[in-house]
Short mmCIF file of C-alpha atoms in Angstrom, two decimals:
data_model
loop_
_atom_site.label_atom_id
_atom_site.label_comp_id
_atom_site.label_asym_id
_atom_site.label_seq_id
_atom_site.Cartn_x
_atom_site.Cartn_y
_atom_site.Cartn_z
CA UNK A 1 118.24 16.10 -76.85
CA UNK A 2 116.28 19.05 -78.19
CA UNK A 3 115.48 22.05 -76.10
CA UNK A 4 112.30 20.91 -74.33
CA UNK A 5 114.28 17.49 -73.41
CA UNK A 6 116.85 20.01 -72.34
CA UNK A 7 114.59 22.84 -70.21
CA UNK A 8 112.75 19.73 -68.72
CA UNK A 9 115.24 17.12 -67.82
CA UNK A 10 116.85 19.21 -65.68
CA UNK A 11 113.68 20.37 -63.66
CA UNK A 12 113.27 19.57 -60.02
CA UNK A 13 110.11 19.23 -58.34
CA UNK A 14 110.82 18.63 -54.89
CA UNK A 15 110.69 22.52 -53.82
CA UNK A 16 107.83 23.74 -56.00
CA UNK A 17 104.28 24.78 -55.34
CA UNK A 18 102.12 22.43 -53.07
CA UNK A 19 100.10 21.42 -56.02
CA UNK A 20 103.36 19.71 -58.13
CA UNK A 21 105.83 18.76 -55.28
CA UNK A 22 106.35 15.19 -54.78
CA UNK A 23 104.52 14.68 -57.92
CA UNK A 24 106.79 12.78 -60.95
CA UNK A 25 106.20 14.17 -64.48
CA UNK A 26 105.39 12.43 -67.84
CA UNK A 27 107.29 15.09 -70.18
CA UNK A 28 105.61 15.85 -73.37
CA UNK A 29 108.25 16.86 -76.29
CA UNK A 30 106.49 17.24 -79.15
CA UNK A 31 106.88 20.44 -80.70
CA UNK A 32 105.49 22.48 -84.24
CA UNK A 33 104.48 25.66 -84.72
CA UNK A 34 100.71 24.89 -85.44
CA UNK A 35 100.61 23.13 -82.13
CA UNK A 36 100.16 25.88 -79.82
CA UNK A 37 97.05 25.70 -76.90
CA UNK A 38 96.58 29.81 -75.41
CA UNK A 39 96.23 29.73 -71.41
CA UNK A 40 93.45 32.03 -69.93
CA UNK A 41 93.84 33.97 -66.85
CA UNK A 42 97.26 35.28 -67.65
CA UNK A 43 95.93 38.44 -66.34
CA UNK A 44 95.92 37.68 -63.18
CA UNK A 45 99.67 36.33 -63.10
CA UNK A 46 101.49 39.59 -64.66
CA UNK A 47 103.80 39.44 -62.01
CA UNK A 48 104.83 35.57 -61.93
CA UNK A 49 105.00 35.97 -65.83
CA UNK A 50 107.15 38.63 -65.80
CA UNK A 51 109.59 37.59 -62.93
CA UNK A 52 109.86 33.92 -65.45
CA UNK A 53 110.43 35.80 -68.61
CA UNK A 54 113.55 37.58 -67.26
CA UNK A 55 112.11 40.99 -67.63
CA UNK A 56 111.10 42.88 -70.28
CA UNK A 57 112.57 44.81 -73.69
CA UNK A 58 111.53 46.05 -77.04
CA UNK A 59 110.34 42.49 -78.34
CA UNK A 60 108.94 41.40 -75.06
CA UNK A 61 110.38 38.49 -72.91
CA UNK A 62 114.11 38.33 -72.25
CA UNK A 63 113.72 34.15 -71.87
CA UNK A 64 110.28 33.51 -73.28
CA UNK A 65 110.77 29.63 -73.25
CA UNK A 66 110.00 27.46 -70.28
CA UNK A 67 108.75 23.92 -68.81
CA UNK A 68 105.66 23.94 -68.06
CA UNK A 69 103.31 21.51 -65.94
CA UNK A 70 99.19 20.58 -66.40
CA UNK A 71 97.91 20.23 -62.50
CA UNK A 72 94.00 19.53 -62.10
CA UNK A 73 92.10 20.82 -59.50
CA UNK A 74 89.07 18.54 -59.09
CA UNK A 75 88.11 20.65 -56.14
CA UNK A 76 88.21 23.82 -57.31
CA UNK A 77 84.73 25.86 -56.32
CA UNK A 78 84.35 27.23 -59.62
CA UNK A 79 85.09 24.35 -62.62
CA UNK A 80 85.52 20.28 -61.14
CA UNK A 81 87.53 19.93 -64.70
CA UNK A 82 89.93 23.04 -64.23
CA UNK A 83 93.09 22.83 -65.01
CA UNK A 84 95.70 24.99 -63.25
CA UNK A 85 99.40 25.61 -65.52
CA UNK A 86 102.69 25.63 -63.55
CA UNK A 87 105.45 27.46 -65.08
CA UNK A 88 109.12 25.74 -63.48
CA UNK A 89 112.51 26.55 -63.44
CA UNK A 90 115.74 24.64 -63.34
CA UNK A 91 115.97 25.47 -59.54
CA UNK A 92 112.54 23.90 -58.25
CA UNK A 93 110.26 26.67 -58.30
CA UNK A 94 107.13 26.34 -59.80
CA UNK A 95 104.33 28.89 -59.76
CA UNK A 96 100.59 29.44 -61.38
CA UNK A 97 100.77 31.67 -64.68
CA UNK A 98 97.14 30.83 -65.59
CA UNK A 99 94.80 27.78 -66.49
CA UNK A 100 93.40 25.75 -69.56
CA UNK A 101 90.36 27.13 -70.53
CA UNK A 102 86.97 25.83 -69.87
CA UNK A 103 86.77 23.53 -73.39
CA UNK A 104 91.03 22.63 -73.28
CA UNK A 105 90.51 21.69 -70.26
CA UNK A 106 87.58 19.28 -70.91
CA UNK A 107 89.52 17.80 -73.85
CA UNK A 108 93.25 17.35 -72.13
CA UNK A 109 91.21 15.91 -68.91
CA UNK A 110 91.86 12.30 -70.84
CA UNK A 111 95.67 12.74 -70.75
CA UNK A 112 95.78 13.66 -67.54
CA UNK A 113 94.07 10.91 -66.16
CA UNK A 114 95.64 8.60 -68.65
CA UNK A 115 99.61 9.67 -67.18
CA UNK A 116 97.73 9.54 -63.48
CA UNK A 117 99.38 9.71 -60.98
CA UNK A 118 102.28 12.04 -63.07
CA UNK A 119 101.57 15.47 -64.01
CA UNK A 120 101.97 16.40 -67.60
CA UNK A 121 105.27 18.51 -68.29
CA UNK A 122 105.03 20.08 -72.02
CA UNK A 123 107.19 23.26 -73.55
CA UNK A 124 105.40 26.90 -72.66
CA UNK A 125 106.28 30.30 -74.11
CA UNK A 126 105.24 34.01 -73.20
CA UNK A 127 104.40 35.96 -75.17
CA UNK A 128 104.06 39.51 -75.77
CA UNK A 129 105.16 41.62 -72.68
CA UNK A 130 107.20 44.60 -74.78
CA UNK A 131 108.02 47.65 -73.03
CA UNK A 132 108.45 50.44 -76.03
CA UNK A 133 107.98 53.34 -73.44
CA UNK A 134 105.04 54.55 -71.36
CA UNK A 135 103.05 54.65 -74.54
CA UNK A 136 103.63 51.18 -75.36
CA UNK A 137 103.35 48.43 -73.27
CA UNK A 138 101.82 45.23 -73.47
CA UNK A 139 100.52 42.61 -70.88
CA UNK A 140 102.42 39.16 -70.89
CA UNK A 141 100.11 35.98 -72.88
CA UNK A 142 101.12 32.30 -72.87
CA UNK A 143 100.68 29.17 -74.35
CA UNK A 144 101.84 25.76 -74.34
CA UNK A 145 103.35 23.70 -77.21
CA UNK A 146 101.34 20.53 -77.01
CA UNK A 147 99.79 18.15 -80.17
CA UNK A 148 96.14 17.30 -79.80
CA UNK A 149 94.64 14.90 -76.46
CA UNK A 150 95.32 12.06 -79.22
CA UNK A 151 99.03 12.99 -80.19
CA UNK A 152 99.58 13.40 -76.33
CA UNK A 153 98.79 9.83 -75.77
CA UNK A 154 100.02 8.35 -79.05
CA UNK A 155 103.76 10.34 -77.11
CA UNK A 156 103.40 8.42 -73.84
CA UNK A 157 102.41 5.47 -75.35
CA UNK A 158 104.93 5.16 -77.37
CA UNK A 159 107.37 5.94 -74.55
CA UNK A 160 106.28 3.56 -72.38
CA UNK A 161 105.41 0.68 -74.91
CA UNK A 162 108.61 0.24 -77.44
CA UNK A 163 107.56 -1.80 -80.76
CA UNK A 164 108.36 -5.46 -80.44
CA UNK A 165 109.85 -5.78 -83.71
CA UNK A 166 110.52 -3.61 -86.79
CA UNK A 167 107.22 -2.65 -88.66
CA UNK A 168 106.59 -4.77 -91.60
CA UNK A 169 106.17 -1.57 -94.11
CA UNK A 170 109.02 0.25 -92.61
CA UNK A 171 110.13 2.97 -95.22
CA UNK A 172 106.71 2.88 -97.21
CA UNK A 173 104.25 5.76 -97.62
CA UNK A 174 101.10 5.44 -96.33
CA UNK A 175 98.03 7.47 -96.01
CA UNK A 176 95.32 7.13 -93.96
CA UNK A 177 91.51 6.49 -94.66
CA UNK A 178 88.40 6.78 -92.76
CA UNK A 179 87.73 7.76 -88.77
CA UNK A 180 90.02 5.88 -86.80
CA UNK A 181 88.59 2.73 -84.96
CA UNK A 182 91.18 2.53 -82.04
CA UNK A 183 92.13 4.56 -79.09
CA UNK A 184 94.73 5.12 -76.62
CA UNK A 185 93.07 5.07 -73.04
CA UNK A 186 89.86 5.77 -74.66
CA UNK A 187 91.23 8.59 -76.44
CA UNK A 188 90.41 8.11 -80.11
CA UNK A 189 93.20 8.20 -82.60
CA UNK A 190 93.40 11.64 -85.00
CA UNK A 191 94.99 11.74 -88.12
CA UNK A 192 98.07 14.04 -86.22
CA UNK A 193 98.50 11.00 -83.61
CA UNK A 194 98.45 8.25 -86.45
CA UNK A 195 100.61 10.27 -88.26
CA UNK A 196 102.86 10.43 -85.35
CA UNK A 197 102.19 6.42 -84.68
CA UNK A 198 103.46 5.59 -87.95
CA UNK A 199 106.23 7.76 -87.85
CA UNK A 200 107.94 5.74 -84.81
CA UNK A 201 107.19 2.61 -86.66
CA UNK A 202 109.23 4.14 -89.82
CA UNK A 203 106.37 4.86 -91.56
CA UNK A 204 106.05 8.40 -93.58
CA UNK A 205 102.71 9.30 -94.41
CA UNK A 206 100.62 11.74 -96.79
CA UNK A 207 96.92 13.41 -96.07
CA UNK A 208 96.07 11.88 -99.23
CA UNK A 209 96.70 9.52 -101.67
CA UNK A 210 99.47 10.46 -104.63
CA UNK A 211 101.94 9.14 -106.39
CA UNK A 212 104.46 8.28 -103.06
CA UNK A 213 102.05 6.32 -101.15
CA UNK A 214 102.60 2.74 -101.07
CA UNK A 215 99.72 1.19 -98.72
CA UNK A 216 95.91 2.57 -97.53
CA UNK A 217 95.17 2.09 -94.07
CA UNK A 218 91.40 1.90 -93.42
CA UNK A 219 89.57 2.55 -90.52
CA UNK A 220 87.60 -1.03 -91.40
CA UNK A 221 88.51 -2.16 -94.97
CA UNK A 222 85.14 -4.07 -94.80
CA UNK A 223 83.09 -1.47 -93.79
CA UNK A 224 81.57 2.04 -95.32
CA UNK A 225 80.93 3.64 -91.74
CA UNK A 226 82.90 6.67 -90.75
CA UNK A 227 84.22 6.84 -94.43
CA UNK A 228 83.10 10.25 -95.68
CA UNK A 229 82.59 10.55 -98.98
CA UNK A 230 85.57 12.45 -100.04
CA UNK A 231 87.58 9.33 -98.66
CA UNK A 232 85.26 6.91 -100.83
CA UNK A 233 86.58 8.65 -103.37
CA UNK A 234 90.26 8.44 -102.26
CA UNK A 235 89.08 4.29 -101.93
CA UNK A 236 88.22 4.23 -105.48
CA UNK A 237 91.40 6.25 -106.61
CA UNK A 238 93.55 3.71 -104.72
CA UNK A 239 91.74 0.53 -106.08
CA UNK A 240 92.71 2.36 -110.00
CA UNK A 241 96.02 2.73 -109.04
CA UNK A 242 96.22 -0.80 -107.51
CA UNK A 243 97.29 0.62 -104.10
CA UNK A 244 97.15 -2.43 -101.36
CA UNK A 245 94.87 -1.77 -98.71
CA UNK A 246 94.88 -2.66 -95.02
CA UNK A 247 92.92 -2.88 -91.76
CA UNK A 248 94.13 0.09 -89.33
CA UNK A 249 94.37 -2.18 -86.50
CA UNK A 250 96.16 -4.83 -88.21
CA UNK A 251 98.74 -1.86 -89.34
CA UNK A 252 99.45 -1.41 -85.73
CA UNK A 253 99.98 -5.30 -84.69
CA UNK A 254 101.93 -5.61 -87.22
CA UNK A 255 104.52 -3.03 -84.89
CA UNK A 256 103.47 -4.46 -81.95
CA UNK A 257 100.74 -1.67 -80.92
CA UNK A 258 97.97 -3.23 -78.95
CA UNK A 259 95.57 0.14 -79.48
CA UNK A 260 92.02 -0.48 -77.55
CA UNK A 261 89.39 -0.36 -80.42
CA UNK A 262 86.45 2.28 -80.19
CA UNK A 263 82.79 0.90 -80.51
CA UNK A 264 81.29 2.92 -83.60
#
């Protein structure tokens, strides 16, 4: 169990703010250091942030780590497709420390509605928040640990559809060619969430083609649309090097993924 399965798990719900109680969570556990979305409005909830991050020293928050959870307010005055972030603690409270901004907010909307009626629950840290002396003090930031919309709904549906069998091409290399022609609750597939995809079916997989990768999976081996050119080229390099090529959606029947496919 790693530490957001830890922080999370053990999360109750019941006695926090009016906009998560009674409200189940989908928890989100995906975590690398490129994968970091910055909340706006922090400014606003100095206080909340610093009560969470157990105070302040010379390197900022004493317990910078928390669960987190992604509540939209359709009815707020200001933005229909706001979304409001609940920081939460292992004895039921859970208060605002800020929101998505205005373009997160438009892009995450998916995943929310796609884990409907759960809230999502992902890993947040503060940041900043050092108190140096009088001279030097700094307001608390925040942001959440999350992949990409995609990678967020390649997680859930992986967690809530296990593979029927074990992938075909367990154990081989493969790299990925073309736009992706499938989706996960209309959410179109990104290289980071077929990366992830193929990694639960076994799979490793390279950016491009080299001397590891075993198999090409194409957006539409039959077709030249939403192949740039620079993966033409990685086409032609795999047909020299005799590389076997195959269909992206018949990649993920093989596993037993039954991804939508997107109309081009």
């Amino acid at each position: 169990m790693n530490r957001l399965n830890t922080q999370v798990r053990g999360t109750r719900l019941e006695t926090a703010a009016p906009a998560c109680r009674e409200r189940a969570v989908e928890t989100f556990t995906l975590q690398r250091p490129e994968a970091e979305l910055p909340l706006v409005g922090e400014a606003g909830f100095q206080e909340t942030l610093d009560r969470f991050s157990g105070g302040r020293d010379e390197d900022g928050a004493v317990f910078p780590h928390h669960a987190a959870v992604l509540v939209p307010e359709p009815h707020n005055r200001y933005d229909r497709d706001a979304v409001a972030v609940y920081v939460c603690d292992e004895d039921g409270d859970s208060e605002q420390v800020g929101y998505l901004s205005q373009e997160d907010a438009v892009a995450y909307g998916p995943v929310l509605r796609l884990v409907e009626p759960r809230l999502p629950m992902c890993l947040l840290t503060i940041h900043g928040g050092w108190d140096r002396g009088p001279a030097d003090r700094r307001y608390h930031s925040a942001s959440l640990n999350v992949g990409s919309p995609a990678e967020m709904a390649a997680e859930w549906y992986c967690d809530h559809h296990p593979p029927r069998s074990r992938h075909r091409w367990h154990g081989t290399t493969v790299a990925f060619i073309g736009q992706s022609a499938c989706s996960i609750g209309g959410i179109r597939l990104d290289r980071a969430a077929q990366a992830f995809l193929a990694g639960q079916a076994g799979c490793p997989t390279e950016p491009h083609i080299g001397s590891s990768v075993r198999l090409c999976v194409v957006a539409d081996v039959g077709a030249r649309s939403g192949v740039s050119e620079a993966d033409q080229a990685q086409l032609r390099y795999s047909e020299q090097r005799g590389i076997q090529r195959l269909d992206e959606q018949a990649f993920w029947s093989v596993h037993g993924y039954d991804l939508s496919v997107c109309a081009r």
